[in-house]
Coordinates of C-alpha atoms in Angstrom, one line a residue:
Chain A
M19 CA 36.8 -136.8 -2.5
N20 CA 38.5 -140.5 -2.4
L21 CA 40.5 -140.1 -5.3
E22 CA 40.8 -144.2 -5.4
R23 CA 36.9 -144.0 -6.4
M24 CA 37.0 -142.0 -8.9
P25 CA 37.6 -143.6 -13.3
N26 CA 40.8 -142.0 -14.9
E27 CA 38.7 -139.3 -16.8
E28 CA 37.7 -137.4 -13.5
K29 CA 40.8 -137.4 -12.0
L30 CA 42.5 -135.9 -14.9
S31 CA 39.2 -133.7 -15.1
L32 CA 39.6 -132.5 -11.5
C33 CA 43.8 -132.7 -12.6
R34 CA 43.0 -130.2 -15.1
R35 CA 40.3 -127.6 -13.5
Y36 CA 42.6 -127.5 -11.2
Y37 CA 45.5 -126.6 -13.2
L38 CA 43.6 -124.1 -14.9
G39 CA 42.1 -122.6 -11.9
G40 CA 45.6 -122.0 -10.6
F41 CA 46.1 -119.7 -13.3
A42 CA 43.6 -117.3 -11.3
F43 CA 46.6 -116.3 -9.0
L44 CA 46.9 -119.1 -7.3
P45 CA 50.0 -120.9 -5.9
F46 CA 48.0 -122.5 -3.1
L47 CA 45.8 -124.7 -5.7
W48 CA 48.9 -126.4 -7.8
L49 CA 50.6 -126.6 -4.5
V50 CA 46.6 -129.2 -4.0
N51 CA 47.2 -130.3 -7.4
V52 CA 50.5 -130.9 -7.2
L53 CA 50.6 -133.4 -3.7
W54 CA 47.4 -134.6 -4.2
F55 CA 48.1 -135.9 -7.7
F56 CA 51.7 -137.0 -6.9
K57 CA 50.5 -140.7 -5.8
E58 CA 48.1 -141.0 -9.4
A59 CA 50.9 -139.0 -11.9
F60 CA 54.0 -141.0 -10.8
L61 CA 53.8 -143.9 -7.7
K62 CA 51.1 -145.8 -9.4
P63 CA 51.2 -148.0 -12.9
A64 CA 50.5 -146.7 -16.4
Y65 CA 46.7 -146.3 -16.8
T66 CA 46.0 -144.3 -20.2
E67 CA 44.9 -140.5 -18.9
Q68 CA 48.0 -141.1 -16.6
P69 CA 50.8 -138.8 -18.7
Q70 CA 48.1 -136.2 -19.6
I71 CA 47.9 -135.9 -15.4
K72 CA 51.7 -136.1 -15.1
S73 CA 52.2 -133.6 -18.2
Y74 CA 49.3 -131.3 -15.2
I75 CA 51.5 -131.8 -12.4
K76 CA 54.4 -131.0 -14.0
K77 CA 53.1 -127.7 -15.4
S78 CA 51.9 -127.2 -11.6
A79 CA 54.9 -127.3 -10.4
M80 CA 56.7 -124.7 -12.2
G81 CA 54.3 -122.2 -11.9
L82 CA 54.4 -122.9 -8.4
I83 CA 58.1 -122.5 -7.9
L84 CA 58.1 -119.2 -10.1
W85 CA 55.0 -118.4 -7.5
V86 CA 57.4 -118.8 -5.1
A87 CA 60.7 -116.9 -6.2
V88 CA 58.7 -114.3 -7.1
L89 CA 56.7 -113.3 -3.8
T90 CA 59.6 -114.7 -2.0
T91 CA 61.7 -111.8 -3.4
W92 CA 59.2 -109.2 -3.0
I93 CA 58.5 -109.9 0.6
T94 CA 62.6 -110.1 1.2
I95 CA 62.4 -106.3 -0.4
F96 CA 59.9 -105.1 1.2
Q97 CA 60.4 -106.5 4.4
H98 CA 64.7 -104.9 3.5
F99 CA 63.6 -101.2 2.5
R100 CA 60.4 -100.9 4.0
A101 CA 61.3 -97.9 6.5
R102 CA 64.0 -96.6 3.8
W103 CA 61.0 -96.1 1.4
G104 CA 59.0 -93.6 4.0
E105 CA 55.6 -92.3 3.1
V106 CA 55.5 -95.3 0.4
G107 CA 56.2 -98.3 2.7
D108 CA 53.6 -97.1 4.9
Y109 CA 51.2 -97.0 2.4
L110 CA 52.2 -100.1 1.2
S111 CA 51.9 -101.8 5.0
F112 CA 49.0 -103.7 6.6
T113 CA 50.5 -103.8 9.4
I114 CA 53.5 -101.3 10.6
P115 CA 55.4 -103.0 13.9
L116 CA 56.1 -100.6 16.6
G117 CA 59.2 -99.8 17.7
T118 CA 61.1 -100.1 14.7
A119 CA 62.6 -97.6 12.8
Chain B
M5 CA 22.6 -109.7 8.2
C6 CA 25.5 -111.3 7.6
L7 CA 26.1 -112.3 11.2
L8 CA 22.7 -113.6 11.2
Q9 CA 24.3 -115.9 8.6
L10 CA 26.9 -116.2 10.4
W11 CA 25.0 -117.5 12.7
A12 CA 22.8 -120.0 11.2
F13 CA 25.4 -121.1 9.1
G14 CA 27.7 -122.4 12.4
F15 CA 24.6 -123.2 14.4
C16 CA 23.2 -126.2 12.2
H17 CA 25.1 -129.2 12.7
L18 CA 24.1 -132.6 12.5
L19 CA 26.5 -135.6 14.0
F20 CA 25.7 -139.0 11.8
M21 CA 27.2 -142.3 11.6
N22 CA 27.7 -142.6 7.9
T23 CA 29.5 -146.4 6.6
S24 CA 31.0 -144.2 4.5
D25 CA 34.7 -145.1 3.6
S26 CA 37.7 -143.8 5.0
E27 CA 40.9 -143.7 2.8
E28 CA 42.8 -146.0 4.9
D29 CA 40.8 -148.8 4.0
S30 CA 40.4 -148.7 0.3
Y31 CA 42.3 -151.3 -0.7
N32 CA 40.4 -153.1 2.0
E33 CA 37.7 -152.2 0.3
R34 CA 38.0 -153.2 -2.7
S35 CA 38.7 -157.1 -1.6
A36 CA 35.9 -157.1 0.5
L37 CA 34.1 -155.8 -1.6
V38 CA 34.8 -158.8 -4.0
Q39 CA 34.3 -161.1 -1.5
C40 CA 30.7 -159.0 0.4
E41 CA 28.9 -159.8 -3.3
S42 CA 27.0 -162.7 -2.7
P43 CA 26.1 -162.6 1.0
T44 CA 25.1 -158.6 0.1
I45 CA 22.7 -159.4 -3.0
P46 CA 20.0 -160.2 -0.9
S47 CA 19.7 -157.9 2.3
Y48 CA 20.5 -155.6 -1.1
N49 CA 17.3 -153.5 -0.3
Q50 CA 17.1 -153.6 3.2
D51 CA 21.0 -152.2 3.2
H52 CA 19.7 -149.7 0.2
D53 CA 16.9 -147.7 2.0
M54 CA 19.1 -147.6 5.4
S55 CA 21.7 -146.2 3.5
L56 CA 19.5 -143.3 1.6
P57 CA 19.6 -141.4 5.6
Q58 CA 23.0 -141.3 5.2
E59 CA 22.7 -139.4 2.5
T60 CA 20.4 -137.3 3.1
D61 CA 23.2 -136.3 5.9
T62 CA 24.8 -134.0 3.8
K63 CA 22.5 -131.5 6.0
R64 CA 25.0 -128.8 8.2
R65 CA 23.0 -126.7 9.4
R66 CA 20.8 -128.6 11.7
P67 CA 21.8 -128.1 15.8
V68 CA 24.0 -130.7 16.9
S69 CA 22.2 -134.0 16.8
S70 CA 23.7 -137.5 16.5
G71 CA 22.2 -140.2 14.6
L72 CA 23.0 -144.0 13.6
D73 CA 22.2 -144.0 10.1
E74 CA 23.2 -147.2 8.8
P75 CA 22.5 -150.0 11.5
G76 CA 23.0 -152.4 8.6
P77 CA 26.7 -153.3 8.8
V78 CA 26.0 -153.5 12.9
E79 CA 22.8 -155.9 12.7
R80 CA 24.5 -158.2 10.2
E81 CA 27.6 -159.0 12.6
R82 CA 24.4 -160.2 14.9
A83 CA 22.9 -162.3 12.1
S84 CA 26.2 -163.8 11.1
T85 CA 28.4 -164.1 13.9
P86 CA 28.2 -165.3 17.8
D87 CA 27.6 -162.7 20.2
G88 CA 30.8 -162.0 21.8
E89 CA 32.5 -161.2 18.9
E90 CA 30.0 -159.3 17.6
E91 CA 29.9 -157.0 20.9
E92 CA 33.8 -156.2 19.9
L93 CA 33.2 -156.0 17.1
T94 CA 30.4 -153.0 17.3
L95 CA 33.1 -151.9 20.3
K96 CA 36.0 -151.6 17.9
Y97 CA 33.2 -149.8 15.7
G98 CA 32.6 -147.2 17.9
A99 CA 35.9 -146.6 19.5
K100 CA 37.5 -145.9 16.6
H101 CA 34.3 -143.3 15.8
V102 CA 35.6 -141.7 19.6
I103 CA 39.0 -141.0 18.4
M104 CA 38.5 -140.5 15.0
L105 CA 35.8 -137.5 16.0
F106 CA 38.6 -136.2 19.2
I107 CA 41.2 -135.8 17.1
P108 CA 39.3 -132.8 14.9
V109 CA 37.1 -131.5 18.2
T110 CA 40.9 -131.0 20.2
L111 CA 42.7 -129.5 17.1
C112 CA 39.9 -127.0 17.2
M113 CA 39.7 -126.0 20.9
V114 CA 43.8 -126.0 20.7
V115 CA 43.3 -123.1 17.9
V116 CA 40.9 -121.4 19.6
V117 CA 43.0 -121.7 23.3
A118 CA 46.2 -120.9 21.5
T119 CA 44.9 -117.6 20.1
I120 CA 43.8 -116.7 23.0
K121 CA 45.8 -117.4 25.3
S122 CA 48.5 -114.8 22.7
V123 CA 46.1 -113.0 21.0
S124 CA 44.6 -110.6 23.0
F125 CA 42.1 -108.8 20.1
Y126 CA 40.0 -111.7 20.9
T127 CA 40.1 -110.9 24.6
E128 CA 39.1 -107.2 25.3
K129 CA 36.0 -106.5 25.5
T130 CA 34.8 -103.7 23.5
S131 CA 31.4 -102.4 24.0
Q132 CA 30.5 -103.2 20.6
R133 CA 27.8 -105.9 20.7
L134 CA 26.6 -108.5 18.5
I135 CA 22.4 -107.0 17.2
Y136 CA 21.5 -110.5 18.9
T137 CA 22.9 -109.8 22.9
P138 CA 21.2 -106.1 23.0
F139 CA 21.1 -106.0 26.7
E140 CA 24.3 -104.6 28.2
E141 CA 25.6 -106.4 31.2
D142 CA 26.1 -103.8 34.0
P143 CA 28.8 -105.6 36.0
N144 CA 28.3 -103.0 39.5
S145 CA 24.4 -105.5 39.8
V146 CA 24.7 -109.2 40.5
G147 CA 20.2 -109.3 39.7
Q148 CA 20.7 -106.4 36.9
R149 CA 23.4 -107.9 34.6
L150 CA 21.9 -111.5 35.4
L151 CA 18.6 -110.4 34.3
N152 CA 19.6 -109.1 30.8
S153 CA 21.8 -112.1 30.6
I154 CA 19.1 -113.9 30.7
L155 CA 16.9 -111.0 28.0
N156 CA 20.3 -111.8 26.4
T157 CA 19.7 -115.5 25.6
M158 CA 15.7 -115.0 25.1
V159 CA 16.8 -113.1 21.8
M160 CA 19.5 -115.1 20.5
I161 CA 17.6 -118.2 21.5
S162 CA 14.7 -117.0 19.4
V163 CA 16.8 -116.0 16.5
I164 CA 18.0 -119.3 16.1
V165 CA 14.4 -121.3 16.4
V166 CA 13.3 -118.6 14.2
M167 CA 16.6 -119.5 11.6
T168 CA 15.6 -123.2 11.9
I169 CA 11.9 -122.9 10.9
I170 CA 12.9 -120.8 8.1
L171 CA 15.2 -123.4 7.2
V172 CA 13.0 -126.5 7.6
V173 CA 10.2 -124.5 5.6
L174 CA 12.9 -123.9 2.7
Y175 CA 14.0 -127.1 2.4
K176 CA 10.3 -128.5 2.4
Y177 CA 9.3 -126.3 -0.5
R178 CA 12.3 -126.4 -2.3
C179 CA 14.1 -123.5 -2.4
Y180 CA 17.8 -125.5 -2.8
K181 CA 18.7 -122.6 -4.4
F182 CA 18.1 -119.9 -2.2
I183 CA 19.5 -122.0 0.9
H184 CA 23.0 -123.4 -1.5
G185 CA 23.5 -119.2 -1.7
W186 CA 23.1 -118.7 1.4
L187 CA 25.6 -121.4 2.4
I188 CA 27.6 -120.3 -0.2
L189 CA 27.8 -116.3 1.2
S190 CA 28.3 -117.5 5.0
S191 CA 31.5 -119.6 3.8
L192 CA 32.6 -116.7 1.9
M193 CA 32.2 -114.6 5.1
L194 CA 34.0 -116.2 7.2
L195 CA 36.8 -117.2 5.1
F196 CA 37.1 -114.0 3.1
W197 CA 36.9 -111.6 6.3
F198 CA 37.0 -113.3 9.8
S199 CA 40.2 -114.3 8.3
F200 CA 41.2 -111.1 7.1
M201 CA 40.3 -109.9 10.5
Y202 CA 41.9 -113.4 12.3
L203 CA 45.3 -112.3 10.4
G204 CA 46.0 -109.0 10.8
E205 CA 44.9 -109.1 14.5
V206 CA 47.8 -112.0 14.5
F207 CA 50.3 -109.8 12.7
K208 CA 49.9 -107.0 14.9
T209 CA 50.5 -109.4 18.2
Y210 CA 54.3 -110.5 16.6
N211 CA 54.8 -106.9 15.3
V212 CA 55.5 -108.4 11.8
A213 CA 55.5 -105.8 8.9
M214 CA 52.7 -106.9 6.2
D215 CA 52.1 -105.0 3.4
Y216 CA 49.5 -105.5 0.9
P217 CA 50.4 -107.0 -1.6
T218 CA 51.4 -110.4 0.0
L219 CA 48.0 -110.0 2.3
V220 CA 45.9 -110.0 0.3
M221 CA 47.3 -113.0 -1.9
I222 CA 47.0 -115.1 0.8
I223 CA 43.4 -114.7 1.6
W224 CA 42.7 -114.3 -1.2
N225 CA 44.3 -118.0 -1.8
F226 CA 42.8 -119.2 1.9
G227 CA 39.3 -118.0 1.1
V228 CA 39.4 -119.8 -2.7
V229 CA 40.7 -122.9 -2.4
G230 CA 39.1 -123.1 0.8
M231 CA 35.7 -122.5 -1.0
I232 CA 36.4 -125.2 -3.9
C233 CA 37.1 -128.0 -0.7
I234 CA 34.2 -127.5 1.3
H235 CA 31.6 -126.7 -1.9
W236 CA 33.5 -128.4 -4.6
K237 CA 36.6 -131.4 -5.0
G238 CA 39.2 -131.6 -2.7
P239 CA 41.2 -133.7 -1.1
L240 CA 39.4 -134.7 2.6
R241 CA 42.4 -133.5 5.1
L242 CA 42.6 -130.6 3.0
Q243 CA 38.6 -130.2 3.6
Q244 CA 38.8 -131.4 7.3
A245 CA 41.3 -128.9 8.5
Y246 CA 39.3 -126.2 7.0
L247 CA 36.4 -127.5 8.3
I248 CA 38.1 -127.1 11.8
V249 CA 39.7 -123.4 10.6
I250 CA 36.6 -122.3 10.7
S251 CA 34.8 -124.2 13.1
A252 CA 37.3 -121.9 15.1
L253 CA 37.3 -118.4 13.8
M254 CA 33.8 -118.4 14.3
A255 CA 34.1 -119.4 17.8
L256 CA 37.0 -116.5 18.4
I257 CA 33.8 -114.0 17.2
F258 CA 31.7 -115.6 19.3
I259 CA 34.3 -115.4 22.1
K260 CA 34.8 -112.5 21.3
Y261 CA 31.3 -110.4 20.7
L262 CA 29.2 -112.7 22.9
P263 CA 28.8 -110.1 26.7
E264 CA 30.3 -112.6 29.4
W265 CA 27.6 -114.3 31.4
S266 CA 25.0 -114.5 28.1
A267 CA 27.7 -116.5 27.0
W268 CA 27.5 -119.2 29.6
V269 CA 23.7 -119.2 29.7
I270 CA 23.2 -118.9 25.9
L271 CA 25.9 -122.4 25.9
G272 CA 23.5 -123.6 28.7
A273 CA 20.5 -123.0 26.3
I274 CA 21.5 -124.0 22.8
S275 CA 21.9 -127.1 25.1
I276 CA 18.8 -127.7 26.4
Y277 CA 17.4 -126.2 22.9
D278 CA 19.2 -129.0 20.8
L279 CA 18.0 -131.4 23.3
I280 CA 14.4 -130.5 22.1
A281 CA 14.7 -129.8 18.5
V282 CA 15.9 -132.9 18.0
L283 CA 14.0 -135.1 20.1
C284 CA 11.1 -134.0 20.1
P285 CA 8.4 -135.1 17.6
K286 CA 6.9 -131.8 16.4
G287 CA 11.3 -130.9 16.8
P288 CA 12.3 -128.6 13.7
L289 CA 15.0 -130.6 13.2
R290 CA 13.9 -133.8 13.7
M291 CA 11.3 -132.3 10.9
L292 CA 13.8 -131.8 8.4
V293 CA 15.7 -135.2 8.9
E294 CA 12.8 -136.9 7.8
T295 CA 11.7 -135.1 5.4
A296 CA 15.3 -135.9 4.0
Q297 CA 15.1 -139.6 4.3
E298 CA 11.1 -139.4 2.6
R299 CA 12.7 -137.8 -0.5
N300 CA 15.3 -140.1 -0.2
E301 CA 17.9 -137.1 -1.4
P302 CA 21.6 -135.9 -0.2
I303 CA 21.2 -131.6 0.2
F304 CA 23.3 -129.1 -0.2
P305 CA 27.4 -129.1 0.4
A306 CA 28.3 -130.8 3.7
L307 CA 29.6 -128.2 6.1
I308 CA 29.5 -131.4 8.2
Y309 CA 32.6 -132.7 9.4
S310 CA 32.8 -135.9 8.2
S311 CA 35.7 -138.1 9.8
A312 CA 35.3 -140.2 6.1
M313 CA 34.7 -138.7 3.1
V314 CA 32.2 -139.9 1.8
W315 CA 31.9 -138.9 -2.5
M316 CA 27.8 -138.8 -2.2
V317 CA 28.9 -135.8 0.3
G318 CA 30.1 -134.2 -2.8
M319 CA 28.0 -134.9 -5.1
A320 CA 25.1 -133.9 -2.5
D321 CA 24.2 -131.2 -5.4
S322 CA 22.8 -132.8 -7.5
S323 CA 18.7 -133.3 -6.7
N324 CA 18.9 -136.9 -8.6
P325 CA 21.1 -139.4 -6.7
D326 CA 22.0 -141.2 -9.3
S327 CA 21.4 -144.9 -8.4
G328 CA 24.8 -146.4 -9.7
E329 CA 26.4 -145.0 -6.9
L330 CA 23.6 -145.2 -4.9
H331 CA 24.5 -149.4 -5.3
F332 CA 27.6 -148.5 -5.2
T333 CA 27.9 -146.7 -1.7
S334 CA 25.5 -149.8 -0.1
C335 CA 27.9 -152.2 -1.3
H336 CA 30.5 -150.0 0.5
M337 CA 28.5 -150.4 3.4
L338 CA 27.9 -154.9 3.0
K339 CA 31.5 -154.5 3.7
C340 CA 31.9 -157.9 5.0
L341 CA 33.8 -157.8 9.0
L342 CA 35.8 -160.3 8.6
V343 CA 38.3 -157.3 7.0
D344 CA 37.8 -154.3 8.3
F345 CA 34.5 -153.0 8.7
L346 CA 35.2 -149.7 9.7
T347 CA 34.2 -147.5 6.9
G348 CA 32.1 -146.2 9.0
G349 CA 32.8 -142.6 8.8
V350 CA 31.5 -139.9 11.6
K351 CA 29.7 -137.3 10.8
L352 CA 29.8 -134.2 13.4
G353 CA 28.3 -130.5 13.2
L354 CA 30.2 -127.6 13.0
G355 CA 28.6 -125.4 15.5
D356 CA 29.4 -128.7 17.8
F357 CA 33.1 -127.3 16.9
I358 CA 32.0 -124.5 17.2
F359 CA 29.9 -124.4 20.7
Y360 CA 32.5 -126.6 22.3
S361 CA 35.6 -124.5 21.2
V362 CA 33.5 -121.6 23.2
L363 CA 33.2 -123.4 26.1
V364 CA 36.8 -124.3 26.1
G365 CA 37.7 -120.7 24.9
K366 CA 35.4 -118.6 27.9
A367 CA 37.6 -121.3 30.7
A368 CA 40.6 -120.4 28.7
T369 CA 39.8 -117.2 29.7
T370 CA 38.1 -116.0 32.0
G371 CA 39.8 -118.9 34.1
G372 CA 43.6 -117.8 35.5
D373 CA 44.8 -120.3 34.8
W374 CA 45.0 -123.9 32.8
N375 CA 43.2 -126.5 35.5
T376 CA 40.1 -125.0 34.5
T377 CA 40.6 -125.2 30.2
L378 CA 42.3 -128.3 30.8
A379 CA 39.4 -129.5 33.2
C380 CA 36.6 -128.2 30.4
F381 CA 38.2 -129.5 27.8
V382 CA 38.3 -133.1 29.4
A383 CA 34.5 -132.6 29.9
I384 CA 33.7 -131.8 27.2
L385 CA 35.8 -134.8 25.7
I386 CA 33.6 -137.0 28.2
G387 CA 30.7 -135.9 26.9
L388 CA 31.6 -136.6 23.6
C389 CA 32.3 -139.9 24.4
L390 CA 29.0 -140.7 26.2
T391 CA 27.2 -138.9 23.4
L392 CA 29.1 -141.3 20.9
L393 CA 28.3 -144.4 23.1
L394 CA 23.9 -143.3 22.8
L395 CA 24.8 -143.1 19.1
A396 CA 25.8 -146.4 19.0
I397 CA 23.1 -148.1 21.5
F398 CA 20.4 -146.0 20.3
K399 CA 21.1 -145.6 16.4
K400 CA 19.4 -142.9 16.0
A401 CA 20.1 -138.8 15.4
L402 CA 20.7 -138.0 18.5
P403 CA 22.0 -134.6 20.3
A404 CA 25.4 -134.1 21.1
L405 CA 25.8 -130.7 22.2
P406 CA 24.2 -131.6 25.5
I407 CA 25.7 -134.3 27.4
S408 CA 29.2 -132.6 26.7
I409 CA 28.3 -128.6 27.0
T410 CA 26.5 -130.3 30.6
F411 CA 29.8 -131.0 31.7
G412 CA 32.2 -128.5 30.9
L413 CA 30.0 -125.9 32.3
V414 CA 29.6 -128.7 35.8
F415 CA 33.3 -128.7 35.5
Y416 CA 34.2 -125.0 34.9
F417 CA 32.6 -124.0 37.4
S418 CA 33.3 -126.1 40.1
T419 CA 37.0 -125.8 38.5
D420 CA 37.0 -122.0 38.9
N421 CA 35.6 -122.2 42.4
L422 CA 36.2 -124.3 44.4
V423 CA 39.4 -126.7 43.1
R424 CA 41.6 -123.2 41.8
P425 CA 41.5 -121.8 45.1
F426 CA 42.3 -125.4 46.9
M427 CA 45.2 -125.3 44.6
D428 CA 46.4 -121.0 45.0
S429 CA 46.0 -122.2 49.0
L430 CA 48.2 -125.1 48.6
A431 CA 51.1 -123.6 46.6
A432 CA 50.6 -120.6 48.7
H433 CA 51.5 -123.6 52.6
Q434 CA 53.8 -125.1 49.8
Y435 CA 51.9 -128.3 50.1
Y436 CA 52.0 -130.7 46.8
I437 CA 49.5 -134.1 46.7

């Protein structure tokens, strides 16, 4: 998909769909949205749909940061306390490293 | 059943030269379009016709074939420029595409070889086999083993032939929904199940603890964004990356589950089949391409790797090509030579990636060191160059597998049996050459 050749309404619609799609536990989609439309939203000369695209990008970015924070916290907790949790830790684990307590 | 789909999925592919724009050229395109308005109008029809086959190239399930579907630009060159310049431009046109294809093919092979070398799962032999290679290879008897591998190959090839014929029939009778559904199911399986397996093995290899919630998030995100990029709209680079990853995953599955000798015989047989299927007038692939050209329609979402995204591929779902967009596309194709004409994107089918990677991956598995692997890698790239050269000369659908696979096989067996012992004894005797 080449954004250059899309009319502005389509760009807006695409950006909006990516933004809405990200609510289905898809922070990666928000990341793609931000990276893809960043130039469109902030580095291009203004056009009618741009403010809306900007707002979608900002909201996607906020959602992304939130998810990253949540995931980082969870991963840190898990990695640190996994051994201590005993059975629950094993139940939650997909792979259990060998050779450590 | 699902492996059958995957097989068909991975197998069919198509290589077409396509005068779609690359993103870097977009600025040039705009200015070129303005410049080219008047001169291109008289030749519009000609290029319009020639542009249509290219739209139908979105079919990805053809066995490897390569073709130049847009002779328009090259012909215009001849009309308007002196010979020397024309040749130079043709070469430049060709060289850029060679480079544009080298990168993804190399990346795919690098991913496969890196995985093979680090994750032992894919090199462990299991008693599990695909149902398409039902004959077990007995390591004790050479004759028996050879016979069984040939039988396995025959089974595999007949499966492929049947699948291709089914596909052609489905396409002829316009069962697009069915084909669509099939493709989506196959890509779902690849993006979710195989990547799950892959990730699990990587974590086990590196002894990393991973919990289910994080894993589910990773696989879910990877899979859904992959489906969106491939089957709907997404950034070009991301789509290319996903296609490379899918090809690598598929190649790894083949490397794991195909028995040793059968794999080599299958590689050879597939190249021959490809040659026949694409070039013979009655070949299924050729019929498919011709049907698509007659109908002048893009087919279904392309799982072809496109070095430059044609946005037609993105709208491949529509069965009625929008004439306005056709015009736009043809205008793109009619770009002026003076401005960077390289609007051509090259399309390479996923099956090509997969089989190239299978060859190099197997070389990495069975070869003792890097010589064999590198030799096969170089061989495949040389074959690819030659194929693209032939493409530029013949300007029609050509199979891309035979030359590369032949070179690859030749290089593999000769390196393994001649060069390696030679290098080993040189090293043992401390001669450096």
